Amino acid sequence: MADRIDLKVGFACNNHCHFCVQGDKRLKWGAKPVAELRQVLEEGRPAADGLVFTGGEPTLRRDLPDLIAYARELGYKTIQIQSNGRMFAHKGYCKLVIERGANEFSPALHGHLAALHDYLVAAPGAWSQTVQGIRNLKSLGQYVLTNSVITKSNFRHLPELARLLTALGVDQFQFAFVHPTGTAGKEFSAVVPRMAMAAPYLMQALRLGQGAGRRVTTEAVPYCILPGYEDCVVEKYIPRTAVFDAECIIADYTKYRHEEGKAKGPDCRHCKFDVDCEGPWREYPERFGWEEFRPVHRAAAAKKARSAAR
Ligand code: SF4
């Protein structure tokens, strides 16, 4: 049984991200019937304390506040809205979903400048709305954890993005390496950077976040890419999660990542992180090979930790 439920309530979205993993699901799948969603909420609650409303863009559903209220009634303790953040620009809407029971907010911001973010999400004006949304949520005392996808267009600007997130008062931020499936798979060459090239910028952004006292994490970036920042690898903190997707239910998302989503290389068995590491999304080495992923040996890791401590 899962500790958390990720419930995709529909696949419509007002952004058109170049890195979207959902691809053309919005064309095939509409909003899920409310009866189906209520049934998932009821059946999941005995085991799960945590719930994430996601999609597509969940705030496009007019009945989202009612679903949140129902989840609260059922006793879910953490109710998160994972969103592109644009609806949060309306403070009245923020107040409504908070009053119904939402208590964690995960808006997505992918650039420090409007031009960069709006290009990546293919929606003019989106950056201003998402940034205003974060401001509104923080002014209402909410816990905000952002997600930013690392792409070819923004990886050099991750430190500036970290500075902006810190200035906005974001409590926790995550940098997720683009998953090359869906639209990101179709646009692979334009969207997916080499991980080793992104790593220095990513580590600088993590350092800035840590220096400001924020919780900072990465997703889909193996330990060997992040020497000194191994504690930022989010996979070891993700709770047991069931994902209610469009066409399937992933009962155990951790198992799915290990067995289908991610891949390990031929030399990984020599690495000190082999047991904990999930490796990159499998599509990455299928295109680029394994040369960037060098096993970390115990002695080398200890030496690095010693010199970092000096
Ligand atoms: S197990 Fe493989 S991918 Fe993971 S950190 Fe080690 S070398 Fe890198």
mmCIF file of C-alpha atoms and ligand atoms in Angstrom:
data_model
loop_
_atom_site.group_PDB
_atom_site.id
_atom_site.type_symbol
_atom_site.label_atom_id
_atom_site.label_comp_id
_atom_site.label_asym_id
_atom_site.label_seq_id
_atom_site.Cartn_x
_atom_site.Cartn_y
_atom_site.Cartn_z
ATOM 1 C CA MET A 1 0.000 0.000 0.000
ATOM 2 C CA ALA A 2 1.211 3.474 -0.822
ATOM 3 C CA ASP A 3 1.936 6.261 1.659
ATOM 4 C CA ARG A 4 1.148 8.863 -1.003
ATOM 5 C CA ILE A 5 -1.200 9.044 -3.964
ATOM 6 C CA ASP A 6 -0.385 11.056 -7.070
ATOM 7 C CA LEU A 7 -3.737 11.600 -8.712
ATOM 8 C CA LYS A 8 -3.783 12.854 -12.283
ATOM 9 C CA VAL A 9 -7.173 14.519 -12.523
ATOM 10 C CA GLY A 10 -7.032 15.259 -16.251
ATOM 11 C CA PHE A 11 -4.613 16.151 -19.015
ATOM 12 C CA ALA A 12 -5.770 19.533 -20.280
ATOM 13 C CA CYS A 13 -3.158 22.235 -19.770
ATOM 14 C CA ASN A 14 -2.773 25.922 -20.600
ATOM 15 C CA ASN A 15 0.988 25.529 -21.047
ATOM 16 C CA HIS A 16 2.568 23.639 -23.956
ATOM 17 C CA CYS A 17 5.972 22.759 -22.546
ATOM 18 C CA HIS A 18 8.704 21.622 -24.910
ATOM 19 C CA PHE A 19 9.792 19.154 -22.211
ATOM 20 C CA CYS A 20 6.316 17.828 -21.306
ATOM 21 C CA VAL A 21 6.408 14.124 -20.391
ATOM 22 C CA GLN A 22 2.676 13.770 -20.982
ATOM 23 C CA GLY A 23 3.079 14.412 -24.727
ATOM 24 C CA ASP A 24 -0.229 14.290 -26.566
ATOM 25 C CA LYS A 25 -2.247 12.764 -23.730
ATOM 26 C CA ARG A 26 -4.225 15.996 -23.653
ATOM 27 C CA LEU A 27 -5.581 15.088 -27.102
ATOM 28 C CA LYS A 28 -6.593 11.552 -26.105
ATOM 29 C CA TRP A 29 -7.748 11.920 -22.515
ATOM 30 C CA GLY A 30 -10.104 14.470 -21.132
ATOM 31 C CA ALA A 31 -10.832 15.241 -17.501
ATOM 32 C CA LYS A 32 -11.393 12.133 -15.401
ATOM 33 C CA PRO A 33 -14.977 11.629 -14.197
ATOM 34 C CA VAL A 34 -15.497 12.949 -10.695
ATOM 35 C CA ALA A 35 -16.953 9.613 -9.508
ATOM 36 C CA GLU A 36 -13.712 7.857 -10.526
ATOM 37 C CA LEU A 37 -11.612 10.423 -8.630
ATOM 38 C CA ARG A 38 -13.733 10.203 -5.502
ATOM 39 C CA GLN A 39 -13.407 6.408 -5.592
ATOM 40 C CA VAL A 40 -9.593 6.644 -5.775
ATOM 41 C CA LEU A 41 -9.595 9.065 -2.851
ATOM 42 C CA GLU A 42 -11.788 6.771 -0.777
ATOM 43 C CA GLU A 43 -9.897 3.569 -1.539
ATOM 44 C CA GLY A 44 -6.469 5.131 -1.104
ATOM 45 C CA ARG A 45 -7.030 6.862 2.207
ATOM 46 C CA PRO A 46 -6.718 3.980 4.651
ATOM 47 C CA ALA A 47 -3.022 3.660 3.810
ATOM 48 C CA ALA A 48 -2.034 7.038 2.396
ATOM 49 C CA ASP A 49 -1.628 10.232 4.416
ATOM 50 C CA GLY A 50 -0.344 12.243 1.480
ATOM 51 C CA LEU A 51 -2.136 13.235 -1.705
ATOM 52 C CA VAL A 52 -0.935 15.134 -4.757
ATOM 53 C CA PHE A 53 -3.421 16.547 -7.256
ATOM 54 C CA THR A 54 -1.604 16.638 -10.569
ATOM 55 C CA GLY A 55 -2.234 16.303 -14.325
ATOM 56 C CA GLY A 56 -2.116 17.978 -16.874
ATOM 57 C CA GLU A 57 -2.971 21.164 -15.058
ATOM 58 C CA PRO A 58 -5.252 20.312 -12.116
ATOM 59 C CA THR A 59 -6.397 23.891 -11.472
ATOM 60 C CA LEU A 60 -8.220 23.929 -14.825
ATOM 61 C CA ARG A 61 -10.841 21.640 -13.250
ATOM 62 C CA ARG A 62 -13.613 23.797 -11.823
ATOM 63 C CA ASP A 63 -14.391 21.108 -9.245
ATOM 64 C CA LEU A 64 -10.828 20.925 -7.859
ATOM 65 C CA PRO A 65 -11.803 22.876 -4.690
ATOM 66 C CA ASP A 66 -14.609 20.349 -4.068
ATOM 67 C CA LEU A 67 -12.217 17.417 -4.576
ATOM 68 C CA ILE A 68 -9.789 19.000 -2.121
ATOM 69 C CA ALA A 69 -12.582 19.403 0.424
ATOM 70 C CA TYR A 70 -13.538 15.760 -0.036
ATOM 71 C CA ALA A 71 -9.934 14.651 0.451
ATOM 72 C CA ARG A 72 -9.763 16.714 3.643
ATOM 73 C CA GLU A 73 -13.003 15.132 4.837
ATOM 74 C CA LEU A 74 -11.483 11.696 4.233
ATOM 75 C CA GLY A 75 -8.550 12.632 6.452
ATOM 76 C CA TYR A 76 -5.608 13.146 4.092
ATOM 77 C CA LYS A 77 -3.040 15.100 6.042
ATOM 78 C CA THR A 78 -0.900 16.563 3.273
ATOM 79 C CA ILE A 79 -2.824 17.774 0.234
ATOM 80 C CA GLN A 80 -0.547 19.160 -2.441
ATOM 81 C CA ILE A 81 -1.435 20.855 -5.708
ATOM 82 C CA GLN A 82 1.221 20.255 -8.345
ATOM 83 C CA SER A 83 0.663 22.932 -10.945
ATOM 84 C CA ASN A 84 2.140 25.211 -13.558
ATOM 85 C CA GLY A 85 1.265 27.861 -10.969
ATOM 86 C CA ARG A 86 -0.623 30.229 -13.228
ATOM 87 C CA MET A 87 -3.980 30.054 -11.437
ATOM 88 C CA PHE A 88 -2.270 31.010 -8.182
ATOM 89 C CA ALA A 89 -1.841 34.498 -9.659
ATOM 90 C CA HIS A 90 -5.454 34.955 -8.545
ATOM 91 C CA LYS A 91 -5.228 35.455 -4.805
ATOM 92 C CA GLY A 92 -8.922 34.664 -4.351
ATOM 93 C CA TYR A 93 -8.314 31.249 -5.877
ATOM 94 C CA CYS A 94 -5.402 30.620 -3.512
ATOM 95 C CA LYS A 95 -7.626 31.515 -0.556
ATOM 96 C CA LEU A 96 -10.365 29.204 -1.814
ATOM 97 C CA VAL A 97 -8.181 26.086 -2.169
ATOM 98 C CA ILE A 98 -6.442 26.794 1.150
ATOM 99 C CA GLU A 99 -9.793 27.162 2.857
ATOM 100 C CA ARG A 100 -10.896 23.810 1.335
ATOM 101 C CA GLY A 101 -7.814 22.053 2.692
ATOM 102 C CA ALA A 102 -4.820 22.308 0.335
ATOM 103 C CA ASN A 103 -1.691 22.803 2.439
ATOM 104 C CA GLU A 104 1.258 22.290 0.068
ATOM 105 C CA PHE A 105 1.862 23.933 -3.284
ATOM 106 C CA SER A 106 4.217 22.847 -6.019
ATOM 107 C CA PRO A 107 4.313 25.380 -8.841
ATOM 108 C CA ALA A 108 6.807 24.954 -11.691
ATOM 109 C CA LEU A 109 9.236 27.686 -12.668
ATOM 110 C CA HIS A 110 11.820 27.002 -15.333
ATOM 111 C CA GLY A 111 13.600 30.289 -15.891
ATOM 112 C CA HIS A 112 14.787 33.366 -14.078
ATOM 113 C CA LEU A 113 13.488 35.561 -16.879
ATOM 114 C CA ALA A 114 10.052 35.742 -18.479
ATOM 115 C CA ALA A 115 11.480 35.237 -21.967
ATOM 116 C CA LEU A 116 13.205 31.971 -20.993
ATOM 117 C CA HIS A 117 10.324 30.469 -19.017
ATOM 118 C CA ASP A 118 7.665 31.549 -21.522
ATOM 119 C CA TYR A 119 9.696 30.056 -24.383
ATOM 120 C CA LEU A 120 10.089 26.743 -22.542
ATOM 121 C CA VAL A 121 6.399 26.456 -21.680
ATOM 122 C CA ALA A 122 5.266 27.996 -25.000
ATOM 123 C CA ALA A 123 2.830 30.318 -23.248
ATOM 124 C CA PRO A 124 3.349 34.098 -23.330
ATOM 125 C CA GLY A 125 2.695 35.662 -19.936
ATOM 126 C CA ALA A 126 3.072 32.398 -18.003
ATOM 127 C CA TRP A 127 6.193 33.483 -16.042
ATOM 128 C CA SER A 128 4.526 36.621 -14.670
ATOM 129 C CA GLN A 129 1.527 34.611 -13.507
ATOM 130 C CA THR A 130 3.573 31.839 -11.904
ATOM 131 C CA VAL A 131 5.858 34.295 -10.124
ATOM 132 C CA GLN A 132 2.826 36.254 -8.876
ATOM 133 C CA GLY A 133 1.300 32.931 -7.821
ATOM 134 C CA ILE A 134 4.347 32.102 -5.702
ATOM 135 C CA ARG A 135 4.205 35.577 -4.141
ATOM 136 C CA ASN A 136 0.512 35.125 -3.330
ATOM 137 C CA LEU A 137 1.025 31.712 -1.750
ATOM 138 C CA LYS A 138 3.913 32.919 0.374
ATOM 139 C CA SER A 139 1.966 35.997 1.474
ATOM 140 C CA LEU A 140 -0.724 33.580 2.676
ATOM 141 C CA GLY A 141 1.829 31.639 4.713
ATOM 142 C CA GLN A 142 1.855 28.519 2.550
ATOM 143 C CA TYR A 143 4.612 25.928 2.095
ATOM 144 C CA VAL A 144 5.876 26.230 -1.473
ATOM 145 C CA LEU A 145 8.136 23.688 -3.127
ATOM 146 C CA THR A 146 8.935 24.432 -6.731
ATOM 147 C CA ASN A 147 10.010 22.145 -9.528
ATOM 148 C CA SER A 148 12.267 23.312 -12.360
ATOM 149 C CA VAL A 149 13.101 21.100 -15.319
ATOM 150 C CA ILE A 150 16.734 21.167 -16.469
ATOM 151 C CA THR A 151 16.851 21.600 -20.240
ATOM 152 C CA LYS A 152 19.304 22.645 -22.924
ATOM 153 C CA SER A 153 17.911 26.191 -22.844
ATOM 154 C CA ASN A 154 18.049 26.899 -19.114
ATOM 155 C CA PHE A 155 20.892 24.861 -17.579
ATOM 156 C CA ARG A 156 23.400 27.716 -17.727
ATOM 157 C CA HIS A 157 20.961 29.915 -15.817
ATOM 158 C CA LEU A 158 20.188 27.584 -12.908
ATOM 159 C CA PRO A 159 22.168 29.729 -10.442
ATOM 160 C CA GLU A 160 20.122 32.825 -11.397
ATOM 161 C CA LEU A 161 16.965 30.765 -11.033
ATOM 162 C CA ALA A 162 18.101 29.637 -7.566
ATOM 163 C CA ARG A 163 18.623 33.294 -6.608
ATOM 164 C CA LEU A 164 15.114 34.186 -7.798
ATOM 165 C CA LEU A 165 13.507 31.249 -5.955
ATOM 166 C CA THR A 166 15.331 32.250 -2.793
ATOM 167 C CA ALA A 167 14.247 35.886 -3.147
ATOM 168 C CA LEU A 168 10.638 34.762 -3.649
ATOM 169 C CA GLY A 169 10.781 32.911 -0.332
ATOM 170 C CA VAL A 170 10.308 29.444 -1.818
ATOM 171 C CA ASP A 171 10.742 26.905 0.993
ATOM 172 C CA GLN A 172 12.114 24.050 -1.068
ATOM 173 C CA PHE A 173 13.197 23.762 -4.656
ATOM 174 C CA GLN A 174 13.959 20.883 -6.928
ATOM 175 C CA PHE A 175 15.824 20.709 -10.215
ATOM 176 C CA ALA A 176 14.631 17.733 -12.251
ATOM 177 C CA PHE A 177 16.603 16.524 -15.237
ATOM 178 C CA VAL A 178 14.337 16.468 -18.294
ATOM 179 C CA HIS A 179 12.726 13.064 -18.850
ATOM 180 C CA PRO A 180 13.087 12.436 -22.598
ATOM 181 C CA THR A 181 9.669 10.966 -23.232
ATOM 182 C CA GLY A 182 6.431 12.468 -24.538
ATOM 183 C CA THR A 183 7.105 15.870 -26.107
ATOM 184 C CA ALA A 184 10.641 15.883 -24.640
ATOM 185 C CA GLY A 185 11.316 12.580 -26.437
ATOM 186 C CA LYS A 186 10.103 13.994 -29.743
ATOM 187 C CA GLU A 187 12.188 17.152 -29.282
ATOM 188 C CA PHE A 188 15.178 15.333 -27.779
ATOM 189 C CA SER A 189 17.935 17.166 -29.654
ATOM 190 C CA ALA A 190 16.550 20.604 -28.867
ATOM 191 C CA VAL A 191 15.672 19.916 -25.247
ATOM 192 C CA VAL A 192 18.060 17.430 -23.616
ATOM 193 C CA PRO A 193 21.488 18.760 -22.524
ATOM 194 C CA ARG A 194 24.530 16.664 -21.678
ATOM 195 C CA MET A 195 24.348 16.030 -17.958
ATOM 196 C CA ALA A 196 28.058 16.598 -17.425
ATOM 197 C CA MET A 197 27.754 20.063 -18.995
ATOM 198 C CA ALA A 198 24.819 20.980 -16.785
ATOM 199 C CA ALA A 199 26.435 19.648 -13.596
ATOM 200 C CA PRO A 200 28.612 22.667 -12.644
ATOM 201 C CA TYR A 201 25.666 25.074 -12.986
ATOM 202 C CA LEU A 202 23.409 22.687 -11.119
ATOM 203 C CA MET A 203 25.856 22.336 -8.232
ATOM 204 C CA GLN A 204 26.260 26.104 -8.044
ATOM 205 C CA ALA A 205 22.473 26.469 -7.844
ATOM 206 C CA LEU A 206 22.309 23.836 -5.094
ATOM 207 C CA ARG A 207 25.080 25.615 -3.204
ATOM 208 C CA LEU A 208 23.173 28.935 -3.419
ATOM 209 C CA GLY A 209 19.979 27.311 -2.139
ATOM 210 C CA GLN A 210 21.753 25.574 0.714
ATOM 211 C CA GLY A 211 23.578 28.787 1.592
ATOM 212 C CA ALA A 212 20.197 30.523 1.890
ATOM 213 C CA GLY A 213 18.968 27.787 4.201
ATOM 214 C CA ARG A 214 16.545 26.207 1.709
ATOM 215 C CA ARG A 215 15.942 22.526 1.151
ATOM 216 C CA VAL A 216 17.222 21.785 -2.359
ATOM 217 C CA THR A 217 16.964 18.541 -4.298
ATOM 218 C CA THR A 218 17.621 17.094 -7.722
ATOM 219 C CA GLU A 219 15.729 14.414 -9.610
ATOM 220 C CA ALA A 220 17.103 11.944 -12.158
ATOM 221 C CA VAL A 221 20.684 13.101 -11.678
ATOM 222 C CA PRO A 222 22.814 10.190 -10.375
ATOM 223 C CA TYR A 223 25.242 10.549 -7.471
ATOM 224 C CA CYS A 224 28.338 10.354 -9.685
ATOM 225 C CA ILE A 225 27.315 13.619 -11.398
ATOM 226 C CA LEU A 226 27.001 15.509 -8.103
ATOM 227 C CA PRO A 227 30.134 14.982 -5.995
ATOM 228 C CA GLY A 228 29.627 16.682 -2.655
ATOM 229 C CA TYR A 229 25.871 17.065 -3.192
ATOM 230 C CA GLU A 230 24.839 13.440 -2.771
ATOM 231 C CA ASP A 231 22.353 14.410 -0.050
ATOM 232 C CA CYS A 232 20.409 16.406 -2.641
ATOM 233 C CA VAL A 233 19.435 13.284 -4.632
ATOM 234 C CA VAL A 234 15.675 13.220 -4.062
ATOM 235 C CA GLU A 235 15.010 9.608 -4.989
ATOM 236 C CA LYS A 236 16.065 8.399 -1.572
ATOM 237 C CA TYR A 237 13.401 10.592 0.080
ATOM 238 C CA ILE A 238 10.406 9.927 -2.204
ATOM 239 C CA PRO A 239 7.710 8.138 -0.187
ATOM 240 C CA ARG A 240 6.033 4.941 -1.392
ATOM 241 C CA THR A 241 3.773 6.399 -4.045
ATOM 242 C CA ALA A 242 0.960 5.090 -6.231
ATOM 243 C CA VAL A 243 0.397 7.031 -9.462
ATOM 244 C CA PHE A 244 -3.070 7.117 -11.008
ATOM 245 C CA ASP A 245 -2.235 7.918 -14.617
ATOM 246 C CA ALA A 246 -4.394 8.120 -17.747
ATOM 247 C CA GLU A 247 -4.314 4.556 -18.944
ATOM 248 C CA CYS A 248 -2.795 2.739 -15.974
ATOM 249 C CA ILE A 249 -2.136 2.702 -12.266
ATOM 250 C CA ILE A 250 1.481 2.477 -11.159
ATOM 251 C CA ALA A 251 1.036 0.836 -7.784
ATOM 252 C CA ASP A 252 4.651 1.328 -6.714
ATOM 253 C CA TYR A 253 6.375 4.280 -8.383
ATOM 254 C CA THR A 254 9.771 3.425 -6.851
ATOM 255 C CA LYS A 255 9.641 -0.080 -8.325
ATOM 256 C CA TYR A 256 8.555 1.379 -11.662
ATOM 257 C CA ARG A 257 11.526 3.737 -11.735
ATOM 258 C CA HIS A 258 13.940 0.917 -10.873
ATOM 259 C CA GLU A 259 12.548 -1.632 -13.289
ATOM 260 C CA GLU A 260 11.288 0.456 -16.231
ATOM 261 C CA GLY A 261 11.919 4.193 -16.021
ATOM 262 C CA LYS A 262 15.633 4.367 -15.146
ATOM 263 C CA ALA A 263 18.701 2.390 -16.257
ATOM 264 C CA LYS A 264 22.067 1.417 -14.815
ATOM 265 C CA GLY A 265 25.296 1.138 -16.787
ATOM 266 C CA PRO A 266 27.747 -1.701 -17.238
ATOM 267 C CA ASP A 267 30.191 -0.299 -14.648
ATOM 268 C CA CYS A 268 27.643 0.742 -12.042
ATOM 269 C CA ARG A 269 28.162 -2.469 -10.097
ATOM 270 C CA HIS A 270 31.628 -1.149 -9.140
ATOM 271 C CA CYS A 271 30.193 2.079 -7.728
ATOM 272 C CA LYS A 272 29.769 2.715 -4.032
ATOM 273 C CA PHE A 273 26.285 4.149 -4.748
ATOM 274 C CA ASP A 274 25.132 1.154 -6.789
ATOM 275 C CA VAL A 275 22.564 -0.029 -4.245
ATOM 276 C CA ASP A 276 20.907 3.359 -3.695
ATOM 277 C CA CYS A 277 21.305 4.840 -7.173
ATOM 278 C CA GLU A 278 18.494 4.536 -9.715
ATOM 279 C CA GLY A 279 20.615 5.814 -12.622
ATOM 280 C CA PRO A 280 19.399 8.301 -15.255
ATOM 281 C CA TRP A 281 16.136 8.051 -17.204
ATOM 282 C CA ARG A 282 16.823 5.153 -19.566
ATOM 283 C CA GLU A 283 16.321 7.255 -22.718
ATOM 284 C CA TYR A 284 19.403 9.341 -21.842
ATOM 285 C CA PRO A 285 22.102 6.620 -22.115
ATOM 286 C CA GLU A 286 20.199 5.086 -25.034
ATOM 287 C CA ARG A 287 21.118 8.263 -26.934
ATOM 288 C CA PHE A 288 24.364 9.382 -25.264
ATOM 289 C CA GLY A 289 25.892 6.218 -23.828
ATOM 290 C CA TRP A 290 27.466 5.774 -20.401
ATOM 291 C CA GLU A 291 30.720 7.722 -20.570
ATOM 292 C CA GLU A 292 29.529 10.498 -18.235
ATOM 293 C CA PHE A 293 28.634 8.041 -15.473
ATOM 294 C CA ARG A 294 31.854 7.015 -13.766
ATOM 295 C CA PRO A 295 31.662 4.664 -10.777
ATOM 296 C CA VAL A 296 32.510 6.354 -7.506
ATOM 297 C CA HIS A 297 35.043 4.366 -5.528
ATOM 298 C CA ARG A 298 35.030 4.407 -1.747
ATOM 299 C CA ALA A 299 38.549 5.819 -1.457
ATOM 300 C CA ALA A 300 37.878 8.611 -3.991
ATOM 301 C CA ALA A 301 34.652 9.578 -2.232
ATOM 302 C CA ALA A 302 36.356 9.735 1.147
ATOM 303 C CA LYS A 303 39.147 11.896 -0.312
ATOM 304 C CA LYS A 304 36.603 14.303 -1.844
ATOM 305 C CA ALA A 305 34.682 14.516 1.422
ATOM 306 C CA ARG A 306 37.964 15.281 3.280
ATOM 307 C CA SER A 307 38.967 18.046 0.892
ATOM 308 C CA ALA A 308 35.407 19.495 0.954
ATOM 309 C CA ALA A 309 35.584 19.622 4.747
ATOM 310 C CA ARG A 310 38.835 21.605 4.738
HETATM 311 S S1 SF4 B 1 25.608 3.595 -9.815
HETATM 312 FE FE1 SF4 B 1 26.165 4.249 -11.886
HETATM 313 S S2 SF4 B 1 24.830 5.978 -12.388
HETATM 314 FE FE2 SF4 B 1 24.723 5.623 -10.166
HETATM 315 S S3 SF4 B 1 26.198 7.008 -9.263
HETATM 316 FE FE3 SF4 B 1 27.259 5.073 -9.606
HETATM 317 S S4 SF4 B 1 28.187 5.195 -11.678
HETATM 318 FE FE4 SF4 B 1 26.676 6.837 -11.452
#
